[in-house]
Coordinates of C-alpha atoms in Angstrom, one line a residue:
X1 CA -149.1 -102.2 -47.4
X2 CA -150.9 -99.7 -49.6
X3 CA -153.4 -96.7 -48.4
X4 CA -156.5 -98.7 -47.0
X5 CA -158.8 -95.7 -47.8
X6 CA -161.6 -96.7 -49.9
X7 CA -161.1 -95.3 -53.4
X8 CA -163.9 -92.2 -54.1
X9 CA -166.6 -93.4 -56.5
X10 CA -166.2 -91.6 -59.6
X11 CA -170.2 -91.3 -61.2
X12 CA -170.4 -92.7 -65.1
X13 CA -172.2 -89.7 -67.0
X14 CA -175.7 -89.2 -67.2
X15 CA -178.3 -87.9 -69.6
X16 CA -177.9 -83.8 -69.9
X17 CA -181.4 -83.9 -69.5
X18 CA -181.2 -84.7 -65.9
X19 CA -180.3 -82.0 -63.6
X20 CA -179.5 -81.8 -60.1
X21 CA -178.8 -79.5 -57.9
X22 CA -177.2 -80.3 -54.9
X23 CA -178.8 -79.3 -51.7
X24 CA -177.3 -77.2 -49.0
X25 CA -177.1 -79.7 -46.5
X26 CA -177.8 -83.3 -47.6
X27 CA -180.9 -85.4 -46.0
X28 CA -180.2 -87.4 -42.7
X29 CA -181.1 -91.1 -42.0
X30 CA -181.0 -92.1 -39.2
X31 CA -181.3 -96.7 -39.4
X32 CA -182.1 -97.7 -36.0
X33 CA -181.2 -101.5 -36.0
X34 CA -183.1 -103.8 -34.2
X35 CA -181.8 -107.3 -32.8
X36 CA -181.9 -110.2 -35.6
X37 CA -183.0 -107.5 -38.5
X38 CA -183.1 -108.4 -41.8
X39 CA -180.0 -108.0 -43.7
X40 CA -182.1 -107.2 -47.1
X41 CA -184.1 -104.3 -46.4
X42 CA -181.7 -102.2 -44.5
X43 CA -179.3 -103.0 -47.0
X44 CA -181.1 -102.3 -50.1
X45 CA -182.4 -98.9 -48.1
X46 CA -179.0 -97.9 -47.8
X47 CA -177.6 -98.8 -51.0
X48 CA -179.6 -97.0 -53.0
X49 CA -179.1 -94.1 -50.9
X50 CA -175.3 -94.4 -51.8
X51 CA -176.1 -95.2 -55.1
X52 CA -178.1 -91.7 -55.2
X53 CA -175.0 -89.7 -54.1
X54 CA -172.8 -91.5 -56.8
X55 CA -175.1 -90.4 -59.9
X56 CA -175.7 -86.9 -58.7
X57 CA -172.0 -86.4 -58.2
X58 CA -172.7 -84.6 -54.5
X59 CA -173.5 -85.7 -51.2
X60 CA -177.3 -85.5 -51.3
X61 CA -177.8 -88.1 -48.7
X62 CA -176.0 -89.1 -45.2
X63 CA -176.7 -91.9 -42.7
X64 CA -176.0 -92.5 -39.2
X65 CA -176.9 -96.2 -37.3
X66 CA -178.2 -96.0 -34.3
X67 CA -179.4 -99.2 -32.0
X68 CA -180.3 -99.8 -28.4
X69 CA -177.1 -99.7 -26.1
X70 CA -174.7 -98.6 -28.9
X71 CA -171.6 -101.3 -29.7
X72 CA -172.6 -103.6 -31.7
X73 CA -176.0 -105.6 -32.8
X74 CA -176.2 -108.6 -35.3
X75 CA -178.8 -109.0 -38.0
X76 CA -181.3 -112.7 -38.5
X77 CA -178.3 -113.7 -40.9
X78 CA -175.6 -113.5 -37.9
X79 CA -173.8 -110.8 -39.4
X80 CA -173.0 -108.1 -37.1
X81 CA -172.4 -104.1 -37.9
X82 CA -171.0 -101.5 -35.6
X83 CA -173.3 -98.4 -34.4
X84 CA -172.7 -95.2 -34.5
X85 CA -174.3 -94.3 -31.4
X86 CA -176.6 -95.4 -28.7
X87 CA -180.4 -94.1 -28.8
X88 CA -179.8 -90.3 -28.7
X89 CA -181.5 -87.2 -29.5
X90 CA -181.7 -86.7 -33.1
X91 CA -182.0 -83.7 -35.3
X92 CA -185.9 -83.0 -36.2
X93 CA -185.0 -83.0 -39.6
X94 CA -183.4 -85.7 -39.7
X95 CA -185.7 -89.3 -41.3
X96 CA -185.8 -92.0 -38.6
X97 CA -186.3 -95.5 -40.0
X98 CA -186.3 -98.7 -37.7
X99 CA -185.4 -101.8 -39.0
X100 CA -187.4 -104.6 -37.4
X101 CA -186.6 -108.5 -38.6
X102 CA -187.4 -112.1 -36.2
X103 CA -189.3 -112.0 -33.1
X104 CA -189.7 -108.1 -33.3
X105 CA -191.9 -108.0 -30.4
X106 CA -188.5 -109.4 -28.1
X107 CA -186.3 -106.2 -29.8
X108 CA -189.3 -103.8 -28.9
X109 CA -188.0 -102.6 -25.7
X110 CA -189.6 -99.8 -23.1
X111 CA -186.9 -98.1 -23.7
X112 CA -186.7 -98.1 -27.4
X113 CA -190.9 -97.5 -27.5
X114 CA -190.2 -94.0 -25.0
X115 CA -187.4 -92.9 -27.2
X116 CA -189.5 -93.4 -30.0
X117 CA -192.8 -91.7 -28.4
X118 CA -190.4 -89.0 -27.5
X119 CA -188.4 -88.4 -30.7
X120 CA -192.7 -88.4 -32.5
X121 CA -193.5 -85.4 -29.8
X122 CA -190.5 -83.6 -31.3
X123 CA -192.0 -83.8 -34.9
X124 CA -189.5 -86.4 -36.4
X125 CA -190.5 -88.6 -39.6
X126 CA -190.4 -91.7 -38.6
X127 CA -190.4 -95.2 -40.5
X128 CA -190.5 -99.0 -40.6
X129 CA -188.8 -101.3 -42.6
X130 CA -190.1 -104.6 -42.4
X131 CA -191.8 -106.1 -39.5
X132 CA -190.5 -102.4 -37.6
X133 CA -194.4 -101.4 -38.4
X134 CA -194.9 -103.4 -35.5
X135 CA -192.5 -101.4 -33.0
X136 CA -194.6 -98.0 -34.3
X137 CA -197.9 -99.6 -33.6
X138 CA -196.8 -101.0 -30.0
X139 CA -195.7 -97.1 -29.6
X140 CA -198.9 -95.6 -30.8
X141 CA -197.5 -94.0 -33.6
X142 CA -199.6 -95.9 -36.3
X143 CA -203.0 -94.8 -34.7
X144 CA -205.3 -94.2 -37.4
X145 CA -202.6 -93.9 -39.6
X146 CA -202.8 -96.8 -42.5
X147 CA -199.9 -99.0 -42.6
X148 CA -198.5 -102.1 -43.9
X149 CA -196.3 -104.6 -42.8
X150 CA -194.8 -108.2 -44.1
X151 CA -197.2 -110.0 -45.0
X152 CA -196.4 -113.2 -42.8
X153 CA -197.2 -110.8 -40.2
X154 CA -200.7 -108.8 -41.3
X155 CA -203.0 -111.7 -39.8
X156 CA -201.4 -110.9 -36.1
X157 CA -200.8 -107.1 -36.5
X158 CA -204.4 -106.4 -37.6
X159 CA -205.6 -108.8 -34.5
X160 CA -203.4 -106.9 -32.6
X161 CA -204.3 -103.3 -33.6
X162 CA -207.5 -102.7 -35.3
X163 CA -207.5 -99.1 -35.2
X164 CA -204.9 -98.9 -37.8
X165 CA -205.9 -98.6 -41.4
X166 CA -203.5 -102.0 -42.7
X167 CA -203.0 -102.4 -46.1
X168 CA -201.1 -105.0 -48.6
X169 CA -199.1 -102.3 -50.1
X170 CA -195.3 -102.4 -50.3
X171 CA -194.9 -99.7 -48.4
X172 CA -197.4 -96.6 -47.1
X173 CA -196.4 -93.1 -46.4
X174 CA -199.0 -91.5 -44.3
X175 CA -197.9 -87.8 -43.4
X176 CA -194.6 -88.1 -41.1
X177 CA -195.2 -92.1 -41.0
X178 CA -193.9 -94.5 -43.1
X179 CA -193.8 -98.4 -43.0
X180 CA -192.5 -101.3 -46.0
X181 CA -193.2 -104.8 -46.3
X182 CA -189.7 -105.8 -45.7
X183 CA -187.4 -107.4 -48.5
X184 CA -186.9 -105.5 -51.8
X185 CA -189.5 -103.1 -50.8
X186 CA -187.3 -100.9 -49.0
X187 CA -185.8 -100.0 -52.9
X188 CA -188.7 -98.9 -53.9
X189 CA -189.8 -97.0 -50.7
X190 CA -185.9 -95.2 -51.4
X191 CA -187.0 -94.6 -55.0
X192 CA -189.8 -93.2 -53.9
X193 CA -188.1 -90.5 -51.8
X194 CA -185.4 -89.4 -54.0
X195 CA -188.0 -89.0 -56.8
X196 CA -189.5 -86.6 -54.6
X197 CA -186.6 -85.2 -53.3
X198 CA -184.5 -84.9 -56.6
X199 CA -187.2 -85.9 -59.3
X200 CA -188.0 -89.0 -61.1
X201 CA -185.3 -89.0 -63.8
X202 CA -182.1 -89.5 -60.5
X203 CA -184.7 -92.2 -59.3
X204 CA -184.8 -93.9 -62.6
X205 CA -180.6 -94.1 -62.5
X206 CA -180.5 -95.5 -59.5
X207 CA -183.2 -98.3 -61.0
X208 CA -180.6 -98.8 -63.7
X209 CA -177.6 -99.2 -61.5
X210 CA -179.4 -101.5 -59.0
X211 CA -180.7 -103.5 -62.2
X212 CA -184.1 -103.0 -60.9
X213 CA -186.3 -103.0 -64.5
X214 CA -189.6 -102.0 -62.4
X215 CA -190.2 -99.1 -60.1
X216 CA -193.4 -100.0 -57.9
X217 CA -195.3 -97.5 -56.1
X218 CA -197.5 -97.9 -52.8
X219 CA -200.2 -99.0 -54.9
X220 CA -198.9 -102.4 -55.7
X221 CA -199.3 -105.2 -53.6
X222 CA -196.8 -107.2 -51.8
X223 CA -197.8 -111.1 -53.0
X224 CA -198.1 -112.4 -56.0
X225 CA -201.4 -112.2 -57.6
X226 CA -202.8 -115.2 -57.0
X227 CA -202.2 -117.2 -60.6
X228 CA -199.0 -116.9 -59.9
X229 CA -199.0 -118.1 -56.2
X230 CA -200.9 -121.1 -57.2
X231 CA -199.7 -122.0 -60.9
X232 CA -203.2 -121.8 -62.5
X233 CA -204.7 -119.1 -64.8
X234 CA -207.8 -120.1 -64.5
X235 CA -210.6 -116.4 -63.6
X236 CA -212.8 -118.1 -61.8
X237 CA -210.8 -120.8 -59.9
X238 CA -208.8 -117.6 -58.6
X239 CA -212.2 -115.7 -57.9
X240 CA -213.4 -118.3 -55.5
X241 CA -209.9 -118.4 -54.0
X242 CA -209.9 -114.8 -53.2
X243 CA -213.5 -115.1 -51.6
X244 CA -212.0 -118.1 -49.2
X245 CA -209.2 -115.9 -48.3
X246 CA -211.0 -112.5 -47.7
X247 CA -213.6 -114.7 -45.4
X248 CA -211.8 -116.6 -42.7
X249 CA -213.4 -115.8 -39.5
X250 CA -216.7 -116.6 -41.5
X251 CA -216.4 -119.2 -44.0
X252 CA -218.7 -119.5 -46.8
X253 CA -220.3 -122.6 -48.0
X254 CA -219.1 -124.2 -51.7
X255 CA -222.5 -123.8 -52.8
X256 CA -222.3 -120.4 -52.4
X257 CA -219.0 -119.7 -53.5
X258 CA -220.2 -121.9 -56.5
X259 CA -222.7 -119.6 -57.3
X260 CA -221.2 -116.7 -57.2
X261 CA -218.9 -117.9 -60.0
X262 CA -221.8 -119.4 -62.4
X263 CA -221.0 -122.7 -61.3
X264 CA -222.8 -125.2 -59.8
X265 CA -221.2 -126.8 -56.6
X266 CA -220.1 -130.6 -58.1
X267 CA -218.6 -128.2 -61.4
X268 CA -216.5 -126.4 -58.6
X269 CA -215.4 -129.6 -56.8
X270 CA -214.1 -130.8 -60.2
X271 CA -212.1 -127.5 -60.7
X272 CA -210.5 -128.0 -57.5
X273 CA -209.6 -131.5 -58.0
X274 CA -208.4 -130.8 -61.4
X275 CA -206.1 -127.5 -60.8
X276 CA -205.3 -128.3 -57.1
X277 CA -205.9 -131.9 -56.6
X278 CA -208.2 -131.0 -53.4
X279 CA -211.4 -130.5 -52.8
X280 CA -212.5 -126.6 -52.1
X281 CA -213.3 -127.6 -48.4
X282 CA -209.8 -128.9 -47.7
X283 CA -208.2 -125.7 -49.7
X284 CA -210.2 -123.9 -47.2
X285 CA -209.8 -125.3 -44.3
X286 CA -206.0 -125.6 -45.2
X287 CA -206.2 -121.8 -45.4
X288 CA -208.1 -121.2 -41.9
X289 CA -205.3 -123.1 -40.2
X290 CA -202.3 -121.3 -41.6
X291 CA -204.1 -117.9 -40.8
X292 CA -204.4 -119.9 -37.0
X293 CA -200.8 -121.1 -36.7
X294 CA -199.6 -117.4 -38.0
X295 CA -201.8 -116.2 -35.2
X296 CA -200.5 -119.1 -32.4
X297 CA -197.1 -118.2 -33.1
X298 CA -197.2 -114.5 -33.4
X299 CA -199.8 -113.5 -30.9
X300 CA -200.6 -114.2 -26.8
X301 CA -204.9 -114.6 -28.2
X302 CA -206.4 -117.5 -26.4
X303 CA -206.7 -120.8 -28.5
X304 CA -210.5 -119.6 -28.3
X305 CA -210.1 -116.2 -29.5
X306 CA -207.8 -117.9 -32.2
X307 CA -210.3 -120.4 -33.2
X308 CA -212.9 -118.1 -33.9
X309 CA -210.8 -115.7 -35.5
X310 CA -210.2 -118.5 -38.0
X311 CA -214.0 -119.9 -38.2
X312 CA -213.8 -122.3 -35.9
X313 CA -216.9 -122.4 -33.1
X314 CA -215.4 -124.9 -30.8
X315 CA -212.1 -125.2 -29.2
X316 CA -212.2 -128.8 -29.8
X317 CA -213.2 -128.8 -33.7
X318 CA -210.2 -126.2 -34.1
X319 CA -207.7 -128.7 -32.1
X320 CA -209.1 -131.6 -34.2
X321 CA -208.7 -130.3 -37.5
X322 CA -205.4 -128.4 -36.4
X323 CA -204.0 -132.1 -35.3
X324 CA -204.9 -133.9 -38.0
X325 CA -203.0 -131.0 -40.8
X326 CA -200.2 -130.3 -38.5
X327 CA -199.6 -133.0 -36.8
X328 CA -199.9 -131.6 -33.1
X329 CA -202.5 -129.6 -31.4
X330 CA -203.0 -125.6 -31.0
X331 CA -201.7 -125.7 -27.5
X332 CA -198.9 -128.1 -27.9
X333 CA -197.9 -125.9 -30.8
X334 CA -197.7 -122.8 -28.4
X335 CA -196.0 -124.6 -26.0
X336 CA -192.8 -125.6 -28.0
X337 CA -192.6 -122.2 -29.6
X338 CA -193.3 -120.3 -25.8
X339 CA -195.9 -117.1 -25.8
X340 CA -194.9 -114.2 -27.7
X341 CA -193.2 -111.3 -25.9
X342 CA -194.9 -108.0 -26.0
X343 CA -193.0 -104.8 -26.1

């Protein structure tokens, strides 16, 4: 059999115009897997890291993985990767980013949230890929800090802790605390930092090699605008929309969301019926329901506190209309799922 080192990466040539100088000492990440972590965002993290070193032609950036108990841990996708260490002391210059996936609030341990609070105290920069924002939330570290997370998960989060500032951003960097949206977001996050670190023209290479053809920044927003989401073009069809969904725990009447577009209300009952073959009461009541099922399955709130949270000012109205969409009711649905776990 042949050598079964991995051949060195030789780096294709670069513009002359780009110039890099290789640090002293390279910059430390320290990826602290959690159980059933996405596979995508710690991935694409590292990667471009790697991909970094390889078009700079030096060692500007080293990793270590870190995860509670040491061994082994296995990502949502079943694959599982070997630590480097259990959860130790790590340098203070080192970057800490946790990467958080399914049922976060299970792979939030005590033990992990102390180490965490501990390794903060010290003055370490610390991060969240994913639903991770979570973890630094349950461990204090997000207070009054703004933050985002995935956004499957901001209608529980901000239940959960409204002294954070959340946002729909990609990702957030907020003095030593940073949090992503999960997925591809962590690329951009990375590009982000080596454009500080290195400047934007090493960031821009990476882009290339990675075939990513737009950088975003921490002002872009993690959905699609809402066109897109919902296949229509139409300004004020996706005006109303953006009312329904920026008012759930107080809905607002058709006739007023009518009016507020120029329209009278049978004019916006044909626009409904026309671009989404509902009327704008179903789209809206279709919306308070998903925003109460996120928060059923993600949350311990009472079905009370969760019915009001999503408009609702009965327990028995929200179990009526959540039957007749989904098929079961608000506590049978809690029931077969179980009570979420809190860190």
């Amino acid at each position: 059999m042949g050598d079964s080192t991995y051949p060195v990466e030789v780096a294709p040539a670069r513009p002359a115009a780009i110039e890099i100088t290789a640090p002293a000492k390279p910059r430390k990440f320290i990826f602290v897997l959690l159980d059933r972590f996405t596979l995508m965002c710690f991935a694409s993290a590292v990667d471009a890291l790697r991909i970094a070193n390889r078009m700079a032609g030096a060692e500007l950036y080293t990793w270590e993985l870190l995860g509670e108990g040491g061994g082994t841990i296995t990502c949502s996708a079943g694959t599982s990767f070997m630590l480097d260490r259990d959860l130790e002391e790590i340098s203070r210059d080192d970057s800490l980013l946790l990467v958080g996936g399914i049922d976060v609030a299970s792979a939030t341990t005590k033990r992990l949230v102390s180490w965490l609070r501990r390794e903060a105290r010290r003055g370490v920069t610390i991060g969240g890929l994913c639903t991770a924002s979570w973890t630094m939330a349950v461990a204090g570290l997000l207070d009054g800090k703004r933050a985002t997370i995935h956004w499957e998960n901001q209608d529980s989060f901000a239940e959960e802790f409204p002294e954070i500032e959340l946002t729909k951003s990609i990702f957030t960097a907020d003095g030593k605390r940073i949090t992503t949206a999960g997925g591809t977001a962590s690329v951009d996050l990375m590009l982000h930092i080596i454009a500080q670190d290195h400047g934007e023209g090493l960031a821009a290479l990476v882009a290339d090699q990675l075939i990513y053809s737009s950088i975003r920044t921490d002002q872009d927003t993690q959905r699609l605008s809402i066109p897109t989401r919902i296949g229509v073009r139409h300004p004020r069809l996706s005006q109303v929309i953006r009312e329904m969904e920026q008012n759930i725990e107080e809905p607002i009447s058709p006739s007023i969301l009518a009016a507020d577009v120029g329209m009278s209300t049978r004019q916006l009952e044909r626009l409904f019926r026309r671009y989404l073959s509902r009327s704008p009461k179903k789209y809206y009541m279709e919306l308070r329901l998903g925003k109460a099922r996120n928060l059923l399955m993600q949350t311990d709130m009472s079905i009370i506190n969760v019915a009001l949270a999503c408009g609702f000012t009965s327990p028995s109205h929200f179990s009526k209309c959540y039957r007749a969409h989904y098929g079961t009711t608000p506590y049978r649905e809690r029931g077969t799922h179980g009570t979420p776990v809190r860190g």
